[in-house]
XYZ file of C-alpha atoms in Angstrom:
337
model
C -68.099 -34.103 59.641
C -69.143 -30.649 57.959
C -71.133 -27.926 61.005
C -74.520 -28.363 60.167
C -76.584 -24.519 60.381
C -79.782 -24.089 59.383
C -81.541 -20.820 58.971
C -84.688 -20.545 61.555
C -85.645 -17.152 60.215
C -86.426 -15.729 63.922
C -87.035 -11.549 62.443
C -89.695 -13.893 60.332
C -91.290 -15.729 63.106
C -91.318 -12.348 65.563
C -93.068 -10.335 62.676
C -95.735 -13.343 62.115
C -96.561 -12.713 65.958
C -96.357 -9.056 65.639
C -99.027 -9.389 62.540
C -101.354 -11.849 64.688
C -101.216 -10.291 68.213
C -100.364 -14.345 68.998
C -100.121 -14.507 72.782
C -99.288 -18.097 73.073
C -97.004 -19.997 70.497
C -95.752 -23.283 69.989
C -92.917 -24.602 68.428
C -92.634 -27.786 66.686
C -89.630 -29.369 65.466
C -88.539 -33.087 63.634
C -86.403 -35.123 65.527
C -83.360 -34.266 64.056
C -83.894 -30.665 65.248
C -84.942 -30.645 68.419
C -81.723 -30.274 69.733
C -81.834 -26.794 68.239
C -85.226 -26.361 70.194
C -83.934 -24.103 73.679
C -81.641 -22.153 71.887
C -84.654 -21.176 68.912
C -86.972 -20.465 71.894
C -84.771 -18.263 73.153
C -83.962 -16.449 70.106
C -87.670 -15.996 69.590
C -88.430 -15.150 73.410
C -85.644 -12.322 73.044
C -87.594 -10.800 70.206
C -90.221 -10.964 71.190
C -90.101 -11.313 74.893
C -93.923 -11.096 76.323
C -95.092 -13.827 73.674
C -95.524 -17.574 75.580
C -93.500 -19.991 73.983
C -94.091 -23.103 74.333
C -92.035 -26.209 72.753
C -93.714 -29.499 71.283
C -91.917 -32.434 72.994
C -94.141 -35.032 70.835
C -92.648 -37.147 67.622
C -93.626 -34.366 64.742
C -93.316 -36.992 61.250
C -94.267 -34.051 58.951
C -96.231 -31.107 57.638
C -99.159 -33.690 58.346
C -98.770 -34.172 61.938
C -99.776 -30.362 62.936
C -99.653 -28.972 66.432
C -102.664 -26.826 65.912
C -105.074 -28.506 67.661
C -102.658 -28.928 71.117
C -103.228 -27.548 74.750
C -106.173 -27.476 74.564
C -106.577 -24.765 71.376
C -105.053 -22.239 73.650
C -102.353 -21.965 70.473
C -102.521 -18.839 68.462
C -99.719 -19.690 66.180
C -98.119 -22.845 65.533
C -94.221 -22.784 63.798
C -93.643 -25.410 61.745
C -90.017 -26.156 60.869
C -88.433 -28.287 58.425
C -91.175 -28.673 55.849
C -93.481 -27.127 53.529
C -96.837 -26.111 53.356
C -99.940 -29.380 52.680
C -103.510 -28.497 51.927
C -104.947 -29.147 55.432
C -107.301 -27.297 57.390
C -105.736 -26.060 60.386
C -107.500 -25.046 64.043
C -104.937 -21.829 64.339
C -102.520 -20.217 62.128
C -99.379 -22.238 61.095
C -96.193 -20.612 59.516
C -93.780 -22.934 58.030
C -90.336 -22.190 58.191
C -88.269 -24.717 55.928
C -85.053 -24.689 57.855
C -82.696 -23.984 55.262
C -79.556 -25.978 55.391
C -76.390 -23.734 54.983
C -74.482 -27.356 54.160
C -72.407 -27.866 51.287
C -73.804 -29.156 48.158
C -70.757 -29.348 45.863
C -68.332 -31.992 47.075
C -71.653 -34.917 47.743
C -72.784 -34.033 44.215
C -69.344 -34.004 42.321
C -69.000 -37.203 44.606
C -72.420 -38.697 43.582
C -71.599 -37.830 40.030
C -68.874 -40.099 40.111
C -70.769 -43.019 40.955
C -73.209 -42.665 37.794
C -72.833 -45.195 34.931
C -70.396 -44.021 31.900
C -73.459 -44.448 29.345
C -75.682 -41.950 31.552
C -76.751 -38.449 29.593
C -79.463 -37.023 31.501
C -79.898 -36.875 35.506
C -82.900 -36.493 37.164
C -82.121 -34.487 40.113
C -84.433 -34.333 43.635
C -83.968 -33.152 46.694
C -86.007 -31.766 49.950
C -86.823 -28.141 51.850
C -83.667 -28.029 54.019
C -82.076 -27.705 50.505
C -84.024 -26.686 48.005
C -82.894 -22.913 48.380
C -79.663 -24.423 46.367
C -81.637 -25.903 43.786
C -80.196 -23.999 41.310
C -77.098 -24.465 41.923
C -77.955 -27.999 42.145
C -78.398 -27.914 38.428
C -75.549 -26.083 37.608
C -72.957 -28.544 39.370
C -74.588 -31.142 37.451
C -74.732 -29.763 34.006
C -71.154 -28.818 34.256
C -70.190 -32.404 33.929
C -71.813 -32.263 30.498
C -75.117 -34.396 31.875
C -78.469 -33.191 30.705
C -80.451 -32.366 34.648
C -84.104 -32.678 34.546
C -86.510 -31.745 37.336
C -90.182 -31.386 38.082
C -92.731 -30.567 40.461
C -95.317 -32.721 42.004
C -99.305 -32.872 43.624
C -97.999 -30.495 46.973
C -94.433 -30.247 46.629
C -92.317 -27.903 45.064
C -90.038 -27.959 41.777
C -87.658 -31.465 42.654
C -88.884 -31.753 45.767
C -90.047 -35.349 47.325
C -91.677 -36.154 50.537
C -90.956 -39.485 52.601
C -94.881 -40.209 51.028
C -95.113 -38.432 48.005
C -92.833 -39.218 45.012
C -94.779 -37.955 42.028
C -92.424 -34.476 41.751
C -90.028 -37.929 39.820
C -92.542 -39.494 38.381
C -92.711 -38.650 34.939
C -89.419 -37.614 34.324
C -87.085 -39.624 31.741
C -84.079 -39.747 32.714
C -81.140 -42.666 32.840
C -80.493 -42.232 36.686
C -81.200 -39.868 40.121
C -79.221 -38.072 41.774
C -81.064 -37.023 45.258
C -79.475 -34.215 47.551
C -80.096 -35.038 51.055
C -79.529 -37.263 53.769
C -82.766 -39.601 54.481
C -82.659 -43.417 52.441
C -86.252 -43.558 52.842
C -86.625 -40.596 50.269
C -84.302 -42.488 47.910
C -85.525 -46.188 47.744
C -89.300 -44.798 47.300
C -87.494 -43.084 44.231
C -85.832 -46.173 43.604
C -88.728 -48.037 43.498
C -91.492 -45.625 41.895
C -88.659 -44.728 39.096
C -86.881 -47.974 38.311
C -84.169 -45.937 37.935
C -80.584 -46.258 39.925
C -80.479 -43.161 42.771
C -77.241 -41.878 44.195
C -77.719 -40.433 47.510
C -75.851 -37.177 47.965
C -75.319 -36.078 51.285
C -74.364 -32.846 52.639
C -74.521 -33.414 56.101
C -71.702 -36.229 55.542
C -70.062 -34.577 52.390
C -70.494 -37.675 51.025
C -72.657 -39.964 48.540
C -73.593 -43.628 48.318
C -75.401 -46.233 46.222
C -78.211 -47.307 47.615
C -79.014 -50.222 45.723
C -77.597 -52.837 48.676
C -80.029 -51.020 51.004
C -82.588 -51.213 48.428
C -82.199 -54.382 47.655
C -82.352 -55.402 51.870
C -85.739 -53.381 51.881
C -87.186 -55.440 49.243
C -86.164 -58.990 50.947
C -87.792 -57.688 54.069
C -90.972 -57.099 52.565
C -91.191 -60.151 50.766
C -90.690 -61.840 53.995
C -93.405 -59.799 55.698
C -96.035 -60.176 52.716
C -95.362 -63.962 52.827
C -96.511 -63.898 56.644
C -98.975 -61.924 55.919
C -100.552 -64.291 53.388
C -100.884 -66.794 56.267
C -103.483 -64.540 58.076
C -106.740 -64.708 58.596
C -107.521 -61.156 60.458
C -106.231 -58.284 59.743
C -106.329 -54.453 61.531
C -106.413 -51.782 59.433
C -104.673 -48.699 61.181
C -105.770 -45.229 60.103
C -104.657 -42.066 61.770
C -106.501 -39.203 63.606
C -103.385 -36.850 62.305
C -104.823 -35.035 59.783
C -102.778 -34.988 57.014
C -102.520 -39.172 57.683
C -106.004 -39.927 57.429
C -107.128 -42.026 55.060
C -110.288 -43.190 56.159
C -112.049 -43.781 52.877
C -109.162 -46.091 51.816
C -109.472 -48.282 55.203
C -113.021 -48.492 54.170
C -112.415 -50.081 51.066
C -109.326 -52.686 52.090
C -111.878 -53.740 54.701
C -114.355 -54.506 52.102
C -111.427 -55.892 49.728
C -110.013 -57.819 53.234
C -113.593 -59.386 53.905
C -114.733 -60.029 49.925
C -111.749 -62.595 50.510
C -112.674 -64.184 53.144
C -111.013 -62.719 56.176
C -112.033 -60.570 59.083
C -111.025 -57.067 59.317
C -111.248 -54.462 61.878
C -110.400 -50.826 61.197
C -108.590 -49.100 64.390
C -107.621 -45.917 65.254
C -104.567 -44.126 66.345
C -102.954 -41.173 66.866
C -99.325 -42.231 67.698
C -99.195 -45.540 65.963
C -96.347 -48.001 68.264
C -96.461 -51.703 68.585
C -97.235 -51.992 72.588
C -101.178 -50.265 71.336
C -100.985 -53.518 69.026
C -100.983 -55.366 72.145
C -104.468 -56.220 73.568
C -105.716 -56.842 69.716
C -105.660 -60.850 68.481
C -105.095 -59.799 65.194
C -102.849 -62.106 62.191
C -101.377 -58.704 60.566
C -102.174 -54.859 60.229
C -102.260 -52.518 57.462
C -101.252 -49.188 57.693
C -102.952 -46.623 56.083
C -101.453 -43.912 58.291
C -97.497 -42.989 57.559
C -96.082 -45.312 54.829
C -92.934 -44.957 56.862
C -94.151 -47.060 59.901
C -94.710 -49.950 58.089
C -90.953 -49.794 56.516
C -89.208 -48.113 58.981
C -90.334 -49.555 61.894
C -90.960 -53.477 60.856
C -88.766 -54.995 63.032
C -90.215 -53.486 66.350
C -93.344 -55.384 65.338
C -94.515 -59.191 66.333
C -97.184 -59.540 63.743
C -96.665 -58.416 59.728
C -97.359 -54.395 59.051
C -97.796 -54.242 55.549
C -99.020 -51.417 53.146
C -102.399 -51.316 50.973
C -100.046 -52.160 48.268
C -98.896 -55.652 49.756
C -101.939 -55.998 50.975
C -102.737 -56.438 47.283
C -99.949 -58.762 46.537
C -101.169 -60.764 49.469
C -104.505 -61.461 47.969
C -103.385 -61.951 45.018
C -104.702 -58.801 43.150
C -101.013 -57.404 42.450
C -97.831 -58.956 41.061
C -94.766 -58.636 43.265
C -92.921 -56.966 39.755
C -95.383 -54.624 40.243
C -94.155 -53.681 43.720
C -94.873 -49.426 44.836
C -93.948 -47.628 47.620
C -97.157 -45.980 49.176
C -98.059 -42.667 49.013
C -100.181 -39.966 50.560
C -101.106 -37.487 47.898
C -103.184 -35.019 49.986
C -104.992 -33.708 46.927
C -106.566 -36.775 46.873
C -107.247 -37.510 50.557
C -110.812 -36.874 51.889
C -110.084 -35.359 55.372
């Protein structure tokens, strides 16, 4: 398996607390990283050695799950790694540091490229901020196989760049298939599902790409057999999220109104760490989740009752078509904080 690096930019980080006097800073890493977490510390702590570093042990699902507002606002700078900026209001200063992955790109892409149909001209090509530094490159691998590479940004992302909740940087392209650079399905089967389009996954943390179409095509039974539970409730809890860049509270407003114009009871509950033992004391039929799309897809099996997303929630009531199946989003631009 290819050595994984990633660049933490530490001569960035000490000058940020140089600029902002910052006394006490914490760090706050994705799961995947925060095995890198000590040795960063350190790194920064030997730059910058009477600075108070502290670490973020909690689950971090994004650029909207911010530390800003932990121990008790006695943060003066929070560093953010593995994603990019969102348009949330923030209780202290957050730098973003994207984590760039010094993987190789070449041999999952000429890989991927072998996987796409013979008729296919043009390639839409996405990827996310661990490797978007290589975009350009990217494009060139692609185009040097004769295919026609298309890209395009979205509402808060950057040029190809998709979110686990935010698709729309694909939306509009037209293209025959996808090629995405990068390791997480998630990313891929919301592609898959916003695009109608087949997506090769092209790793570089493996070397290697893969079709997801049999793990798309598992995804979809799932939720069909979690919407058709779902359609035997009669309550339902709506989760929304106190993590800023997760709350959607004007759209668990209205599903409770759509939940209760049909004839069912809703309650509206809220969470910061969503998990299914806080389901526990609530005799509820099923839950929607208005916080991360991810839990409800992700995490389905953990759960006793149905999690399902405003989107099924509309097939179960009959207001959508399953052939007319999304993936939810967050689009922040249009979230009323």
């Amino acid at each position: 398996m290819p050595v994984i690096d990633y660049d933490y930019k530490i001569e960035q980080i000490k000058s940020e607390i140089e600029r902002l006097d910052a006394e006490n800073v914490i760090l706050q890493f994705p799961e995947g990283l925060k095995t890198d977490a000590i040795d960063v510390s350190n790194a920064i702590q030997e730059a910058v050695p009477d600075v108070n570093i502290i670490i973020d042990a909690d689950p971090c699902f994004g650029a909207c799950d911010l530390a800003d507002n932990k121990v008790n606002h006695h943060i003066d700078l929070v560093v953010h790694f593995a994603h990019t900026p969102l348009p949330i209001k923030t209780d202290c200063p957050v730098l973003f540091i994207e984590a760039s992955s010094s993987s190789d790109i070449v041999s999952p892409i000429e890989d991927a490229m072998d996987k796409l149909d013979e008729s296919t001209n043009t390639v839409g090509l996405i990827t996310t901020a661990q490797h978007m530094h290589k975009l350009d490159q990217m494009v060139e691998i692609i185009e040097s196989r004769g295919y026609d590479v298309k890209v395009d940004s979205g509402k808060g992302t950057s040029t190809a760049q998709v979110l686990g909740c935010n698709f729309t940087s694909i939306k509009d392209l037209d293209v025959d298939e996808i090629i995405y650079v990068g390791s997480g399905d998630f990313h891929a089967l919301g592609v898959r599902l916003f695009t109608k389009k087949k997506v090769v996954l092209a790793d570089p943390f493996t070397g290697k790409s893969r079709d997801i179409e049999e793990f798309y095509d598992r995804i979809l039974r799932i939720r069909f057999a979690r919407i058709t539970k779902a359609k035997e409730a009669k309550s339902f809890g709506i989760i929304i999220s106190s993590k800023k860049g997760q709350l959607r509270f004007n759209l668990a407003i209205e599903l409770k109104k759509l939940i209760k114009e049909h004839g069912h009871d809703a309650q509206i509950l809220n969470m910061d760490f969503v998990s299914p033992d806080r389901l526990l004391p609530f005799n509820l039929d099923a839950y929607v989740m208005t916080a991360c799309p991810r839990i409800a897809i992700d995490d389905s099996a953990m759960y006793k009752k149905p999690v399902i997303t405003p989107q099924e929630l509309e097939i179960v009531l009959g207001i959508r078509q399953w052939d007319d199946y999304l993936m939810d989003e967050i689009i922040i631009h249009d979230q009323q904080l």
